[in-house]
Short mmCIF file of C-alpha atoms in Angstrom, two decimals:
data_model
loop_
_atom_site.label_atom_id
_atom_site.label_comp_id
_atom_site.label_asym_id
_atom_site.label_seq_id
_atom_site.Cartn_x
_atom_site.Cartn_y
_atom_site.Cartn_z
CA UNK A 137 33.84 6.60 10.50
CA UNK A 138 30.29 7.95 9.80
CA UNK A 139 27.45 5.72 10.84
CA UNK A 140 24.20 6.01 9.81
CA UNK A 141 21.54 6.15 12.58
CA UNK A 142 18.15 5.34 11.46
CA UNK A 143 15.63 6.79 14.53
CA UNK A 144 12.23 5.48 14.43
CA UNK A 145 11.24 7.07 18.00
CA UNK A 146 10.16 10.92 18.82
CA UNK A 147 13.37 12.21 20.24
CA UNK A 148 14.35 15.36 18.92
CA UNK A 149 11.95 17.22 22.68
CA UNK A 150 14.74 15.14 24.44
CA UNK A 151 17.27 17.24 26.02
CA UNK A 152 20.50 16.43 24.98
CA UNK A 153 19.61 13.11 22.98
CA UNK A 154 19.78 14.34 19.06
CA UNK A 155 23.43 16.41 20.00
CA UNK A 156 24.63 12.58 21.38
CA UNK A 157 22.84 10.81 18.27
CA UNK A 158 24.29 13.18 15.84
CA UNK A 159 27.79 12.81 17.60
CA UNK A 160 28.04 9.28 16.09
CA UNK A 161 27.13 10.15 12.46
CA UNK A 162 24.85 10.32 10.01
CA UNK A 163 21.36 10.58 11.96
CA UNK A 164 17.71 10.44 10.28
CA UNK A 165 14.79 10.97 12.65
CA UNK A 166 11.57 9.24 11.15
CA UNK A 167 9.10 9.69 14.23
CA UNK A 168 6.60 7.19 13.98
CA UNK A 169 7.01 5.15 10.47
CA UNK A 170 5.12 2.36 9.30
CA UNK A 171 7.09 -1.05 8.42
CA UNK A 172 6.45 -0.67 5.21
CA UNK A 173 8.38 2.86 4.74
CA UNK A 174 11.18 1.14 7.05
CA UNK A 175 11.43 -1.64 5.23
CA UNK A 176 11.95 0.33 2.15
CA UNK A 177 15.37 2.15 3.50
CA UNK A 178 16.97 -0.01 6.18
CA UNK A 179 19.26 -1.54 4.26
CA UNK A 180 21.06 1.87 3.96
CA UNK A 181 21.90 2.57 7.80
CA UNK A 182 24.02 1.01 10.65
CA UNK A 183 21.88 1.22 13.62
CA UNK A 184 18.41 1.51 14.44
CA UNK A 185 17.71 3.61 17.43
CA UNK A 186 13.76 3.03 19.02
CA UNK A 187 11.85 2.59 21.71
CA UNK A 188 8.25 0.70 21.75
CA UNK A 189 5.82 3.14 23.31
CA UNK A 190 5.44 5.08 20.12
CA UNK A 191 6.02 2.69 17.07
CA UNK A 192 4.45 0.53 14.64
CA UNK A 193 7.66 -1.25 13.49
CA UNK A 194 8.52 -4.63 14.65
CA UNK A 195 12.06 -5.42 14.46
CA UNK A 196 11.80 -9.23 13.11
CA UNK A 197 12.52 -11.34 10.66
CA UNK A 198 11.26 -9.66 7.76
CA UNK A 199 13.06 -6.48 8.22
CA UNK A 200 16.20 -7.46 9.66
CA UNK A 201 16.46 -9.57 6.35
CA UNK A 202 16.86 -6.45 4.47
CA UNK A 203 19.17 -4.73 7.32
CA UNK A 204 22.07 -5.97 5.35
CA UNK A 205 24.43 -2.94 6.92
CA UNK A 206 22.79 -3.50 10.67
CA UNK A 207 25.49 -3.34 13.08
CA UNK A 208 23.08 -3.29 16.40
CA UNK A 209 19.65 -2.40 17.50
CA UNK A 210 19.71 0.35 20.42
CA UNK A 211 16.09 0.30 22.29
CA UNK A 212 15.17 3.34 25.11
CA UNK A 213 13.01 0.62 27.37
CA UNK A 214 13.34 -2.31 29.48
CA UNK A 215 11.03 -4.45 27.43
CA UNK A 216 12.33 -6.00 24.10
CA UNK A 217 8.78 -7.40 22.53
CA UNK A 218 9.45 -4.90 19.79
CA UNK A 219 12.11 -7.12 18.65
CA UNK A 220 12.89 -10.55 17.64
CA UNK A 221 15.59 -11.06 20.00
CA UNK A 222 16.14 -15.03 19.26
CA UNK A 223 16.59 -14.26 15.59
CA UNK A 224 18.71 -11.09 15.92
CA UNK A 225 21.07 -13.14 18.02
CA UNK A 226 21.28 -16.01 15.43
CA UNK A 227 22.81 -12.73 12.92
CA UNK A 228 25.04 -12.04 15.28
CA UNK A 229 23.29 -8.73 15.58
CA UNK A 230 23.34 -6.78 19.55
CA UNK A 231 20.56 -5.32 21.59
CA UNK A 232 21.49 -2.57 23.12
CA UNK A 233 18.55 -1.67 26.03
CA UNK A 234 18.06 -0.61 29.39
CA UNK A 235 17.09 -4.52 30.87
CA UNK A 236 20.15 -4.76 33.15
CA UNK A 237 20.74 -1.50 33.55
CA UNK A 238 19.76 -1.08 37.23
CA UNK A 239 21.57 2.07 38.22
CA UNK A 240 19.51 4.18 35.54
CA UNK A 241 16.43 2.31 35.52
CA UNK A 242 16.17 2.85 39.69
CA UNK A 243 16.17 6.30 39.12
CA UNK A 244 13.06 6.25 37.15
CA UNK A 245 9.60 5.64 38.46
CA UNK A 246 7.44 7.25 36.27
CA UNK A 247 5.24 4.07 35.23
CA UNK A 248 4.88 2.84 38.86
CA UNK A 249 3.46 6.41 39.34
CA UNK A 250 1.03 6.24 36.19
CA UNK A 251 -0.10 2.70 37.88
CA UNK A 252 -1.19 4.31 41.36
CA UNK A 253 -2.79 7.21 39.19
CA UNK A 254 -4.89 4.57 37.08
CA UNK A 255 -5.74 2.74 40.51
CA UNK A 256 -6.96 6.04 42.27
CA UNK A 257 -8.65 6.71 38.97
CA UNK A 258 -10.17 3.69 39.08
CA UNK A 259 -11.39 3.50 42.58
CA UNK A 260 -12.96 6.93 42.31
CA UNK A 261 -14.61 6.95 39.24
CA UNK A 262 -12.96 9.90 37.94
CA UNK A 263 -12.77 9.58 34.15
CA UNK A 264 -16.47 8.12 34.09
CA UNK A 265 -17.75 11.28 36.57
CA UNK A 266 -15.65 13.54 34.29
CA UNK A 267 -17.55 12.40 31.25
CA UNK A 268 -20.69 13.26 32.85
CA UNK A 269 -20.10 16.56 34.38
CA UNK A 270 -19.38 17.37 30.60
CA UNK A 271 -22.63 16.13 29.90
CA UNK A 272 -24.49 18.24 32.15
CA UNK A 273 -24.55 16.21 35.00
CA UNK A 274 -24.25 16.94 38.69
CA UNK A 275 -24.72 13.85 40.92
CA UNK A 276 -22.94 11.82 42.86
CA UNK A 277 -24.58 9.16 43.57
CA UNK A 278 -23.46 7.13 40.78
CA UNK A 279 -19.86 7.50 41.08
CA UNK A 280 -19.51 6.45 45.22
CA UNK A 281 -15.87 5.00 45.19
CA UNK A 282 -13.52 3.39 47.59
CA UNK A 283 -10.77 4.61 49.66
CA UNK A 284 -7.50 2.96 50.07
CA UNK A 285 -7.05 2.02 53.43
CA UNK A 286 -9.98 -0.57 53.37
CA UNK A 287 -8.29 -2.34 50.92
CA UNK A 288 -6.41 -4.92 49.51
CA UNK A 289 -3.85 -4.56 46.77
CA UNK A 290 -2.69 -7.73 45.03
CA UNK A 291 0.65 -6.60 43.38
CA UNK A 292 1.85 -9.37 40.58
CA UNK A 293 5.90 -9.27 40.44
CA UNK A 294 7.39 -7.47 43.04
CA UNK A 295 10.32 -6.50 41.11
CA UNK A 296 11.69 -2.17 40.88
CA UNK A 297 8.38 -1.23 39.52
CA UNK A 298 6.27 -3.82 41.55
CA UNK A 299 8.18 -2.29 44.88
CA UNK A 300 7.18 1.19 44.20
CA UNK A 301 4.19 1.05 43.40
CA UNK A 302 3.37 -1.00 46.85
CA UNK A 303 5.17 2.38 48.52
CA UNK A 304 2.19 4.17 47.34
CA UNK A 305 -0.06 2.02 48.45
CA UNK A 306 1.96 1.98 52.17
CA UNK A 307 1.40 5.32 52.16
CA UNK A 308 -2.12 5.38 51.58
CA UNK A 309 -2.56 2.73 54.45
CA UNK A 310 -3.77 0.00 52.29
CA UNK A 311 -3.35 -4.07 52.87
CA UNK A 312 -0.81 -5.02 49.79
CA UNK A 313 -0.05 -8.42 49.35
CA UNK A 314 2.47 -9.49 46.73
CA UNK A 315 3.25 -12.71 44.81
CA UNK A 316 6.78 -13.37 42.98
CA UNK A 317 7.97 -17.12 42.74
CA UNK A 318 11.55 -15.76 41.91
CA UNK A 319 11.87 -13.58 45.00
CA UNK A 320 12.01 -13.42 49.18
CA UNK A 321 9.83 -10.30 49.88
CA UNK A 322 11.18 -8.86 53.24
CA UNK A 323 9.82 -5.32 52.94
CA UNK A 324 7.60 -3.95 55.55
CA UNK A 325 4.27 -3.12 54.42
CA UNK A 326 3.61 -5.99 52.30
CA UNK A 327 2.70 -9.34 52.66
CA UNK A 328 4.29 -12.23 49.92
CA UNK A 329 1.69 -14.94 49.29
CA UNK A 330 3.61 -18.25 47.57
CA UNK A 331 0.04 -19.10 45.42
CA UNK A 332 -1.63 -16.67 42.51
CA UNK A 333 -4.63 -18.15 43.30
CA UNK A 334 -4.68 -16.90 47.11
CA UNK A 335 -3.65 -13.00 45.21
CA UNK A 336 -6.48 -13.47 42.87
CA UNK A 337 -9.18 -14.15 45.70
CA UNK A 338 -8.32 -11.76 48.51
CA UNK A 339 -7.80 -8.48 46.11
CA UNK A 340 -10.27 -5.75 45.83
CA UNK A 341 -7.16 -4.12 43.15
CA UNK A 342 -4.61 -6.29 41.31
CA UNK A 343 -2.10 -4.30 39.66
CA UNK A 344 0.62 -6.38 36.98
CA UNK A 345 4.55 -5.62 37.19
CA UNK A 346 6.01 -8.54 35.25
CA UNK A 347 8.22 -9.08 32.23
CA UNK A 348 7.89 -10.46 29.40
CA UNK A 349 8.28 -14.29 29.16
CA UNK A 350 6.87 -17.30 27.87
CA UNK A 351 5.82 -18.26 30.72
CA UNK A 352 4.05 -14.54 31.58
CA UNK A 353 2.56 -14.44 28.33
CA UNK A 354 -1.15 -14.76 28.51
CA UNK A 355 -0.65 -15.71 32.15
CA UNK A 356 -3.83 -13.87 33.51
CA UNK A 357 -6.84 -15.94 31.39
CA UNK A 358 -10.20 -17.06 32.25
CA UNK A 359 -8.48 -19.58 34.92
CA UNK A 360 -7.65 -16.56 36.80
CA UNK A 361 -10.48 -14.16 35.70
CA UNK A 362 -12.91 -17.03 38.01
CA UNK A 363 -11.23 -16.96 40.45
CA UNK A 364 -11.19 -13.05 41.14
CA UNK A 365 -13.91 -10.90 42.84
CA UNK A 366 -16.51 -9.49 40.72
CA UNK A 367 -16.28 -6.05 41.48
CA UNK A 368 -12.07 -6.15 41.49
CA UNK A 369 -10.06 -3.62 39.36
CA UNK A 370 -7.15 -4.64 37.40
CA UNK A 371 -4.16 -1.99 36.59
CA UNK A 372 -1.69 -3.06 34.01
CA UNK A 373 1.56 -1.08 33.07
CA UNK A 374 3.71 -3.66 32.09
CA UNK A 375 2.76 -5.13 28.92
CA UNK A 376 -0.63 -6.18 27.28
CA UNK A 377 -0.02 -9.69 26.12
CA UNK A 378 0.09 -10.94 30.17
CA UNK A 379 -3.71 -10.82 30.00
CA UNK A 380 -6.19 -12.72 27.40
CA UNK A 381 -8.24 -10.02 26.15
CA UNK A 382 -11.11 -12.00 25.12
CA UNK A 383 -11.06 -13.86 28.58
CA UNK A 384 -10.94 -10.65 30.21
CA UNK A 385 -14.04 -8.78 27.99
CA UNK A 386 -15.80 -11.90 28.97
CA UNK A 387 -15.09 -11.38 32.43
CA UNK A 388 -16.18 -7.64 32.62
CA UNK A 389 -19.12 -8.03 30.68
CA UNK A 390 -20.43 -10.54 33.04
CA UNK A 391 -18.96 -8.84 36.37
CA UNK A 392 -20.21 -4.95 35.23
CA UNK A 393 -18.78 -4.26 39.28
CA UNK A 394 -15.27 -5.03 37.82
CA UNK A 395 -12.99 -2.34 35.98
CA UNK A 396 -9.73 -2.58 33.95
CA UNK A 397 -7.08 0.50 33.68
CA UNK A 398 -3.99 -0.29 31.09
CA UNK A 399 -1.61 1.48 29.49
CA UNK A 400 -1.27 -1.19 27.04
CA UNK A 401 -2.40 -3.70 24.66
CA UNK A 402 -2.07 -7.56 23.77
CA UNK A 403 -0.32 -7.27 20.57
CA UNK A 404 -0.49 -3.46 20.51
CA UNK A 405 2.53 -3.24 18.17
CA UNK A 406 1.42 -5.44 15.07
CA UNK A 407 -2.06 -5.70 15.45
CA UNK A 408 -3.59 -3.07 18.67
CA UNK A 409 -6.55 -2.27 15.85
CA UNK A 410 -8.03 -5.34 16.52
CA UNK A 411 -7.68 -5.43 20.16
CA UNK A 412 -11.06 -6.83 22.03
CA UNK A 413 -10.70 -4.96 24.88
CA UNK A 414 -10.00 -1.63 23.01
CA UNK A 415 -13.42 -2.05 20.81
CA UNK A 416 -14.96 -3.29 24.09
CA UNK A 417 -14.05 0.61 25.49
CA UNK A 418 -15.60 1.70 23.08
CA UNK A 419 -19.03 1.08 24.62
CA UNK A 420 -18.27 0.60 28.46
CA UNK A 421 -16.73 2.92 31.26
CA UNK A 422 -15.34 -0.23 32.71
CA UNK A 423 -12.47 0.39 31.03
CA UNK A 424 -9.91 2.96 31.10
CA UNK A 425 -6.70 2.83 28.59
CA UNK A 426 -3.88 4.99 28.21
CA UNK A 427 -1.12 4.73 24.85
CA UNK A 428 1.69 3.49 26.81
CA UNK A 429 2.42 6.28 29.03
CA UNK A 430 4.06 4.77 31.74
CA UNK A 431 7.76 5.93 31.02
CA UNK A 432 6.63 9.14 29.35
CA UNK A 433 7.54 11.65 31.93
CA UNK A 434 9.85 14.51 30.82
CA UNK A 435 12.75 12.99 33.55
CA UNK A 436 11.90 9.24 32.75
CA UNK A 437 12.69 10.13 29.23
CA UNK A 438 15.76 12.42 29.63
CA UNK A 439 17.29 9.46 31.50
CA UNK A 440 16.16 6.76 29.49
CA UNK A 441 16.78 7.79 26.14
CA UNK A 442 19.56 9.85 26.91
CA UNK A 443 21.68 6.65 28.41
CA UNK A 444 20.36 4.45 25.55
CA UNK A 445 22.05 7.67 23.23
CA UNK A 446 25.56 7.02 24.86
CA UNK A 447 25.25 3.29 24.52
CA UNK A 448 25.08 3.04 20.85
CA UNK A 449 27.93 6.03 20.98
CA UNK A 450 29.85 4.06 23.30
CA UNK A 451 29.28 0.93 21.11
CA UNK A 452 30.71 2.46 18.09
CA UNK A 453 33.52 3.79 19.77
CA UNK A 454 34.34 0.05 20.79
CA UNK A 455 33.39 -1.47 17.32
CA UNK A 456 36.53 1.32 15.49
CA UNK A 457 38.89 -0.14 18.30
CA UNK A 458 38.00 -3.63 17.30
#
C-alpha cells in the first residue's frame, strides 16, 4: 500500500532518513510550516513525521480534527509537548518517539554537551566579551569569570542527560550535587541531596535535566528564584516551561550578578514571540539563548531521526499484517 508521509521537520541533510521515508510511500517534506498551511492539507496523508526543535505546528486538537486519514504521529525526540498526547490517545491515534527508547537515546549526548558549553560560556563571559572585542574593546577587567573546580553544580534530574552532564563537571573537578526524588544516586562524583531547597542554596550553577510533567511544569518560580544565590547561573536544555519566565526576569533584574543560558523557551512552540525572557535579552547580557540546539549535532541527528524513520516503516509493515 502507498502511505502518505506528511514531514514537517528539516530532514532531507539526514543521511539515510528521506531513502527510509520514501521506502514507505508517498513522502512530502514541508520544512518548517505554519499550522495554518498544515491544517489546510492534513487530511490528505497517513502519518505525520516531526520533531519539535524546528516547528511551529502543534499537534492538538484542532488539527488532529481534520487528520481524518491519520494513522500515527512519528516524533524524532524524547519530549512529546509538541503534541496532545491525552487527546491523540482518546482517537485511538499512536505516538511513535524516542521516550523509551534507551538503547538509541544512550548513544546520544549531544544536549548534555551543549549544557556544559552554555555553563563554561556562562562562567567565562564569553559571548558578552565577544560582543565587545567586536566593538573595539580590549579589556579584561570586566569579564573576570570563574573556574570550575571552586564550584558547586546543582544538577536537577539526574536521569541519561542529568548523568552526563555531571561527567563533565567530574572532570573539571567541580563539587556537583544532584537532586531526583525518583532515583538512588550511587555514582561517584556526585552528591544526591533529598530537598530542592538545599540544591537551590548551595549552587553557584544549577543546570535543569527533567521531563516534562505536570508536576515539572513551572516547577522553578519565584519560590525557588529566593531562595538561590544572587550571582548563580542557571543552564536549561530540557524544556522552557520548567521555569516561570516572568519570575525569573524578575529575579535577574534584581540579582544583575545572576545569568541564565537556555536553549529553550516557556511556550516556545505556540507562542515563543511573546516570551519575557526572550524580550528581556534583548537589552541584558545576562542572558544567553540558543533555538533548541541541544540534539542538533550531525550524529545526534543521524541516530535520532534515522531510528524514528524505521519506526513509522516498521509500523506500517505491522499495520498491512494486521
Amino acid at each position: 500500500m502507498n502511505y502518505k508521509i506528511l514531514v514537517i521537520t528539516p530532514v532531507t541533510h539526514i543521511k539515510n532518513v528521506p531513502e527510509v521515508l520514501k521506502s514507505i510511500g508517498e513522502i512530502t517534506f514541508f520544512d518548517d510550516p505554519s499550522l495554518d498551511q498544515v491544517l489546510e492539507i492534513i487530511s490528505g496523508y497517513d502519518a505525520i513525521y516531526t520533531n519539535p526543535n524546528k516547528s511551529k505546528v502543534f499537534i492538538g486538537r484542532e488539527l488532529l480534527d481534520k487528520a481524518s486519514n491519520l494513522k500515527v504521529i512519528c516524533t524524532a525526540s524524547t519530549g512529546t509537548n509538541h503534541i496532545d498526547v491525552s487527546y491523540a490517545k482518546t482517537i485511538n491515534i499512536p505516538i511513535l518517539s524516542l521516550t523509551e527508547e534507551r538503547s538509541v537515546i544512550n548513544r546520544i549526548s549531544s544536549t548534555a554537551e551543549l549544557a556544559f558549553s552554555l555553563t563554561l560560556a556562562s562562567l567565562r563571559h564569553v559571548v558578552k566579551s565577544h560582543k565587545a572585542v567586536l566593538g573595539g574593546e580590549w579589556d579584561y577587567e570586566k569579564y573576570i569569570g570563574r573556574q570550575m573546580n571552586s564550584l558547586t553544580i546543582g544538577v536537577i534530574g539526574y536521569g541519561r542527560l542529568g548523568s552526563i552532564y555531571t561527567k563533565y563537571c567530574n572532570a573539571f573537578d567541580a563539587e556537583v550535587i544532584a537532586y531526583d526524588p525518583y532515583k538512588k544516586i550511587n555514582d561517584q562524583g556526585v552528591e544526591q541531596v533529598h530537598q530542592l531547597i538545599e540544591l537551590l542554596q548551595r549552587s553557584n550553577v544549577i543546570a535543569i535535566h527533567v521531563h516534562v510533567t505536570e508536576e515539572t511544569i513551572g516547577m522553578i518560580n519565584k519560590t525557588c528564584f529566593d531562595k538561590m544565590n544572587s550571582d548563580v547561573i542557571i543552564v536549561n536544555t530540557s524544556r522552557g516551561d520548567m521555569v516561570n519566565e516572568s519570575d525569573l526576569v524578575s529575579f535577574l533584574k534584581t540579582n544583575q550578578g545572576a545569568r541564565i543560558a537556555t536553549d529553550v523557551l516557556e511556550n516556545e512552540i505556540t507562542n515563543r514571540e511573546n516570551s519575557p525572557l526572550l524580550e528581556y535579552a534583548m537589552s541584558s547580557d545576562q542572558v544567553i539563548i540558543t533555538p533548541h540546539i541541544g540534539g542538533m549535532s550531525l550524529e545526534a541527528q543521524e541516530i535520532a531521526y534515522g531510528h524514528a524513520a524505521n519506526r513509522l516503516k516498521n509500523f506500517f509493515k505491522e499495520l498491512e499484517i494486521l
